[in-house]
CSV table of C-alpha atoms in Angstrom, one decimal:
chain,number,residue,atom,x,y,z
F,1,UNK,CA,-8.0,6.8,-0.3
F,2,UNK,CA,-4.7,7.4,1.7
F,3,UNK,CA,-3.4,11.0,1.1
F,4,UNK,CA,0.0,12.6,1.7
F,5,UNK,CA,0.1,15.9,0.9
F,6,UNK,CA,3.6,18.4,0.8
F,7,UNK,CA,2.9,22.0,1.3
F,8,UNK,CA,4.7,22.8,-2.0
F,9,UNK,CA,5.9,21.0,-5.5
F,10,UNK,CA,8.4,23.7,-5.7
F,11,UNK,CA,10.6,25.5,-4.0
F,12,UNK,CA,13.9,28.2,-4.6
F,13,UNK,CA,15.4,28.9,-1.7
F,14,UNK,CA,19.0,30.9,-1.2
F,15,UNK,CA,22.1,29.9,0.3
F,16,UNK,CA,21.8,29.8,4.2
F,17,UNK,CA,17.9,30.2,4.4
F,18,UNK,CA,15.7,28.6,7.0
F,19,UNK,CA,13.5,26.1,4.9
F,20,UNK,CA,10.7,24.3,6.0
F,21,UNK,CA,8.7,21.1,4.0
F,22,UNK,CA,5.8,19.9,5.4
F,23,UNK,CA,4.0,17.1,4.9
F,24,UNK,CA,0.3,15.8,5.5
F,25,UNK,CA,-1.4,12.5,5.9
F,26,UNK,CA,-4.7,11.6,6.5
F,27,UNK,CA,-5.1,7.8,7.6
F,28,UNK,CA,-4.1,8.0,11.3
F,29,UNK,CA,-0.8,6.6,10.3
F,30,UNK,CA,2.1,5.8,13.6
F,31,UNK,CA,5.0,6.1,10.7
F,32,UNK,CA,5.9,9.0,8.7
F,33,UNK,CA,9.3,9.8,6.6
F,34,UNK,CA,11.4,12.0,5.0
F,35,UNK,CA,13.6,10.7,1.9
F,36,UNK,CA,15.4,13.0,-0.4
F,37,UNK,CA,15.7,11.2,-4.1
F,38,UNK,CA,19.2,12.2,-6.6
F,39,UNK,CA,19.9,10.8,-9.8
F,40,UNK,CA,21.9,7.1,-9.4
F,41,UNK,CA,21.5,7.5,-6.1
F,42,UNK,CA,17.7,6.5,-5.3
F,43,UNK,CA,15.8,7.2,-2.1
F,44,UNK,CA,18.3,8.3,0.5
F,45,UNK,CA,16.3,8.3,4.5
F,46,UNK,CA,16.7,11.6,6.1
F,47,UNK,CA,15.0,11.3,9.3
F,48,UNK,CA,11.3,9.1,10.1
F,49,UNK,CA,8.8,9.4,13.3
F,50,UNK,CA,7.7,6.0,14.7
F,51,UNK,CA,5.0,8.2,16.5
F,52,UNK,CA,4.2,11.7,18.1
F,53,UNK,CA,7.1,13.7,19.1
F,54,UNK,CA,9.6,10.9,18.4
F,55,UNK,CA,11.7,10.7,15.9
F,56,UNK,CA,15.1,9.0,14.4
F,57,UNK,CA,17.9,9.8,12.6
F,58,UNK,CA,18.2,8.3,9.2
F,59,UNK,CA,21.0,7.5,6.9
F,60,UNK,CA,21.7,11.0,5.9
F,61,UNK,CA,20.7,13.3,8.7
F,62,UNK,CA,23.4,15.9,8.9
F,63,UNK,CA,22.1,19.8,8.1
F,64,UNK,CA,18.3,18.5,8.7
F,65,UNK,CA,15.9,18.9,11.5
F,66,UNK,CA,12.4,17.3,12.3
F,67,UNK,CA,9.4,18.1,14.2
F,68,UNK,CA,6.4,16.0,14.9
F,69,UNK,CA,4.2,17.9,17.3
F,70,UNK,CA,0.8,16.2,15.9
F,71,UNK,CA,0.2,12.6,15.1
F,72,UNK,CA,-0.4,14.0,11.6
F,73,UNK,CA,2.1,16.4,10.3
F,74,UNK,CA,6.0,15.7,9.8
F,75,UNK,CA,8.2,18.8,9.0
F,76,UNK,CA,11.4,18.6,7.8
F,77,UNK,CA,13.8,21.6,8.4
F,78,UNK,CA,16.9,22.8,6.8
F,79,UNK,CA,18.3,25.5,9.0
F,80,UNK,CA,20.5,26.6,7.0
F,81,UNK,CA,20.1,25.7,3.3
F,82,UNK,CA,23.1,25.2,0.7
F,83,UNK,CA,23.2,24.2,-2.4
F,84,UNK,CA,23.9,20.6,-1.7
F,85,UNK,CA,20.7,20.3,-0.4
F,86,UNK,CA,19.5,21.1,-3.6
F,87,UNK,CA,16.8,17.6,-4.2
F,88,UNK,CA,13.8,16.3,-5.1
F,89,UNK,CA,12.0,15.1,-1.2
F,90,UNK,CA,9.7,13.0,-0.7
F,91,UNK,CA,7.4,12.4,2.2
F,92,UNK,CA,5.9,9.2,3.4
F,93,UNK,CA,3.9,7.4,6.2
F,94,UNK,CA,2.5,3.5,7.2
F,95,UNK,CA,0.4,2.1,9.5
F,96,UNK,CA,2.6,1.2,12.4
F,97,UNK,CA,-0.5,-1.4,13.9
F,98,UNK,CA,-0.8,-5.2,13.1
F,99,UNK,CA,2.9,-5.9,11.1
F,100,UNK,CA,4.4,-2.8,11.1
F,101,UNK,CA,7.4,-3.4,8.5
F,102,UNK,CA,4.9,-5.5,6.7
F,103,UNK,CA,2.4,-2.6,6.2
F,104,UNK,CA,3.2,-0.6,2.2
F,105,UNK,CA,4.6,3.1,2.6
F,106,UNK,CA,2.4,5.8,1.1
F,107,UNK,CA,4.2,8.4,-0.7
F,108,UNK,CA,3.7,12.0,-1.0
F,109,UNK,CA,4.1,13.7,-4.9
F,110,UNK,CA,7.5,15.3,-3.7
F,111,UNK,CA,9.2,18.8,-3.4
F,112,UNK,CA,11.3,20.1,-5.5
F,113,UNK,CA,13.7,22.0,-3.8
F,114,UNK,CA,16.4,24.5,-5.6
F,115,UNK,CA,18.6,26.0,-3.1
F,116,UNK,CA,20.6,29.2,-5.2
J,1,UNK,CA,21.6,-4.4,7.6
J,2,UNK,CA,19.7,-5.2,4.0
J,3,UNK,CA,20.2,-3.9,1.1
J,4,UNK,CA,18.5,-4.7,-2.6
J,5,UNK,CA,20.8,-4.0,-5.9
J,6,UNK,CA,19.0,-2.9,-9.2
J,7,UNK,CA,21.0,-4.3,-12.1
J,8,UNK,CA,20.5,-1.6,-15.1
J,9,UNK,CA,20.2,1.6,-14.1
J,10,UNK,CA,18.5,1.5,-17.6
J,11,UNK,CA,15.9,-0.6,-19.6
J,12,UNK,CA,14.8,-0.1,-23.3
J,13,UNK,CA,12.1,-2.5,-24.1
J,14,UNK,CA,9.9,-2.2,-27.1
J,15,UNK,CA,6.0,-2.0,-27.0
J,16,UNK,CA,4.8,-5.6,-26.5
J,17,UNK,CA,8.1,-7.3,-25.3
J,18,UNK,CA,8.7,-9.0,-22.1
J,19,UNK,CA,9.7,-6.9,-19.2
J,20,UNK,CA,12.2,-7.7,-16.9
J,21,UNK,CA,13.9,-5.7,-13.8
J,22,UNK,CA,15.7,-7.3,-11.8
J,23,UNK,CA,16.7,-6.8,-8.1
J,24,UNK,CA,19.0,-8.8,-5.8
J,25,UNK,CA,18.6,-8.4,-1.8
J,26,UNK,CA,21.0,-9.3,1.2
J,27,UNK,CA,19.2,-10.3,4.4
J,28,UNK,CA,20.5,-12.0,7.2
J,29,UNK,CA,16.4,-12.9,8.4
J,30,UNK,CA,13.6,-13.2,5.9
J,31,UNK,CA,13.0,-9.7,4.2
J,32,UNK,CA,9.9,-7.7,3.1
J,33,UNK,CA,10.3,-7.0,-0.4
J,34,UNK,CA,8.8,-3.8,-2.5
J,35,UNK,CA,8.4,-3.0,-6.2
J,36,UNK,CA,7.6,1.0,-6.2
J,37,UNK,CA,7.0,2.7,-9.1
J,38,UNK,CA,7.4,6.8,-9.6
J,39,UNK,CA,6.1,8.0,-13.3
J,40,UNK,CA,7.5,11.6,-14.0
J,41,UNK,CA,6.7,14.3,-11.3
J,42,UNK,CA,4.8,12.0,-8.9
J,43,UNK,CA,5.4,10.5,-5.6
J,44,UNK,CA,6.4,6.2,-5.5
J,45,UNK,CA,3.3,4.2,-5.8
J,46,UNK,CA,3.4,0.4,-4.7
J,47,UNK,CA,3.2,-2.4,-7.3
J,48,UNK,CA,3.1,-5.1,-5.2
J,49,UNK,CA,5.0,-7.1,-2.1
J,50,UNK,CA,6.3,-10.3,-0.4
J,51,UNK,CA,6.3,-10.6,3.2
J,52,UNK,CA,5.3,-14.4,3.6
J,53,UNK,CA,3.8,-17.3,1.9
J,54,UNK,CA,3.2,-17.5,-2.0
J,55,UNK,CA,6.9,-16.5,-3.6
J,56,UNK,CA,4.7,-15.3,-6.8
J,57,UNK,CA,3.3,-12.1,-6.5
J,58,UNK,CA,1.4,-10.2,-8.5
J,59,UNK,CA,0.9,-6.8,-8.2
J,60,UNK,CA,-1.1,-3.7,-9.9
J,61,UNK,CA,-1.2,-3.0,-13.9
J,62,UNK,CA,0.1,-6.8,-14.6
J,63,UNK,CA,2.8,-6.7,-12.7
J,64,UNK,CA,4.2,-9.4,-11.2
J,65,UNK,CA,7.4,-10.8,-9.2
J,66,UNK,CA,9.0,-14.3,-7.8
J,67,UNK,CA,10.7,-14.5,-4.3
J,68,UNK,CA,13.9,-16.6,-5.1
J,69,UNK,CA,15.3,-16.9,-1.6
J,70,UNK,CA,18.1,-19.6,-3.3
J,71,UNK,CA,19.1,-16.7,-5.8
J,72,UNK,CA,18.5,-13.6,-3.2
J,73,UNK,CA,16.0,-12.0,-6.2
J,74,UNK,CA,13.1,-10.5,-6.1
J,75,UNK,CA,12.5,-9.5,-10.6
J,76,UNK,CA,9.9,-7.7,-11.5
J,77,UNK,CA,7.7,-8.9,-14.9
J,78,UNK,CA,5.6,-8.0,-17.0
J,79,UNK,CA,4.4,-10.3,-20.1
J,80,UNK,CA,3.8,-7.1,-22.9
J,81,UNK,CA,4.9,-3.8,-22.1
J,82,UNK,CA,2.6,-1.3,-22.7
J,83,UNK,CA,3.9,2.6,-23.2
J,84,UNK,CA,2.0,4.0,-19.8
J,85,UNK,CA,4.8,1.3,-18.2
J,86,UNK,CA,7.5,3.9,-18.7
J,87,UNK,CA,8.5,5.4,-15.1
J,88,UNK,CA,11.2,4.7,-12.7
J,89,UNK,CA,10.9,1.3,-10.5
J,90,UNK,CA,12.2,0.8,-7.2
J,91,UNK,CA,13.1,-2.1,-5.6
J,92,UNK,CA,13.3,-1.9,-1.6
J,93,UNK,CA,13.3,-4.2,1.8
J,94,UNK,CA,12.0,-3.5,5.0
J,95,UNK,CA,14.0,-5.2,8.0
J,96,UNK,CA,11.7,-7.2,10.4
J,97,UNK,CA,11.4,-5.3,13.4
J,98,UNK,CA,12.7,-1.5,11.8
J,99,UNK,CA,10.5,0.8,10.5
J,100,UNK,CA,12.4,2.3,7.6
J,101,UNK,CA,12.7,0.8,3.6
J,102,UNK,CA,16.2,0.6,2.2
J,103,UNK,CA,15.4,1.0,-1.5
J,104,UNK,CA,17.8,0.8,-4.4
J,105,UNK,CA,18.8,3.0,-6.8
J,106,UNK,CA,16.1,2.6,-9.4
J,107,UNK,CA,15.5,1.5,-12.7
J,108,UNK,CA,14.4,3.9,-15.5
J,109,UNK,CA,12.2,1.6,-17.8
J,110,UNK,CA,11.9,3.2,-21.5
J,111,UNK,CA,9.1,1.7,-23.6
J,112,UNK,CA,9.6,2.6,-28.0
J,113,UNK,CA,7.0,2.5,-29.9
């Protein structure tokens, strides 16, 4: 069975704190991502990771940073959090062999975020 | 770049009806379609998926959905609704050669008793 894991379902945070997510997979997987999910507003893509150490800016990048230092962890940073950030994110990776944008997304049960 | 639109934010069926979300796409090349489902506090799960060949699909828990490339749709059925059906779908596309899903902005499906 594929497996994402996020280090917390969680998470309160204050205004202007350095917050980390991080997310696990376990199937070798080329692709991971980072969405944030609102109300009426769906899946939003922060930032994704086509491999190690490379990454791309999504639709909604600004106030986020990523880091992909091994093939399977993808971190998502807020540097400074605010309460806009406050969202439910959801981590996700795929198989970037054979047909790549073919290949399903495995998702990660989310992190609740609260930024006070 | 593609998009899908969800029509009904919104969808009250009873126990046993017909079940039908529907989701429009706009591609200029053929498109990967996705039917994700999220039920309360989890992570998006796949139903099922076009990418090429049959335009019926059919996916996970009875699911099913028909590739209408004439009508740009890409609904999502299921014959009797059962009340574990209740959960928020997603329809998305992936572009051919990207790597990321555009997904739209979900349908909440209610099932009454």
């Amino acid at each position: 069975d594929v497996k994402v894991t996020q280090s917390s379902r969680y998470l309160v945070k204050r205004t202007g704190e350095k917050v980390f997510l991080e997310c696990v997979q376990d199937m070798d997987h080329e692709n991971m991502f980072w969405y944030r999910q609102d109300p009426g507003l769906g899946l939003r893509l922060i930032y994704f990771s086509y491999d190690v150490k490379m990454k791309e800016k999504g639709d909604i990048p600004e106030g986020y940073s990523v880091s992909r230092e091994k093939k399977e962890r993808f971190s998502l940073i807020l540097e400074s959090a605010s309460t806009n950030q406050t969202s439910m994110y959801l981590c996700a990776s795929r198989s970037g062999k054979d047909r790549g944008p073919n290949n399903e997304q495995f998702f990660g049960p989310g992190t609740r975020l609260t930024v006070l | 770049a593609q998009s899908v639109t969800q029509l009904g934010s919104h969808v009250s069926v009873s126990e046993g009806a017909l079940v039908l979300l529907r989701c429009n796409y706009s591609s200029s090349v053929p498109p990967y379609l996705f039917w994700y489902v999220q039920y309360p506090n989890q992570g998006l799960q796949l139903l099922l998926k076009y990418t090429t060949g049959a335009t019926l699909v059919k996916g996970i828990n009875g699911f099913e959905a028909e590739f209408k490339k004439s009508e740009t749709s890409f609904h999502l059925t299921k014959p009797s609704a059962h009340m574990s059906d209740a959960a928020e779908y997603f329809c998305a596309v992936s572009e051919n050669s990207g790597y990321a899903l555009n997904f739209g902005k979900g349908t909440s499906l209610l099932v009454t008793p």
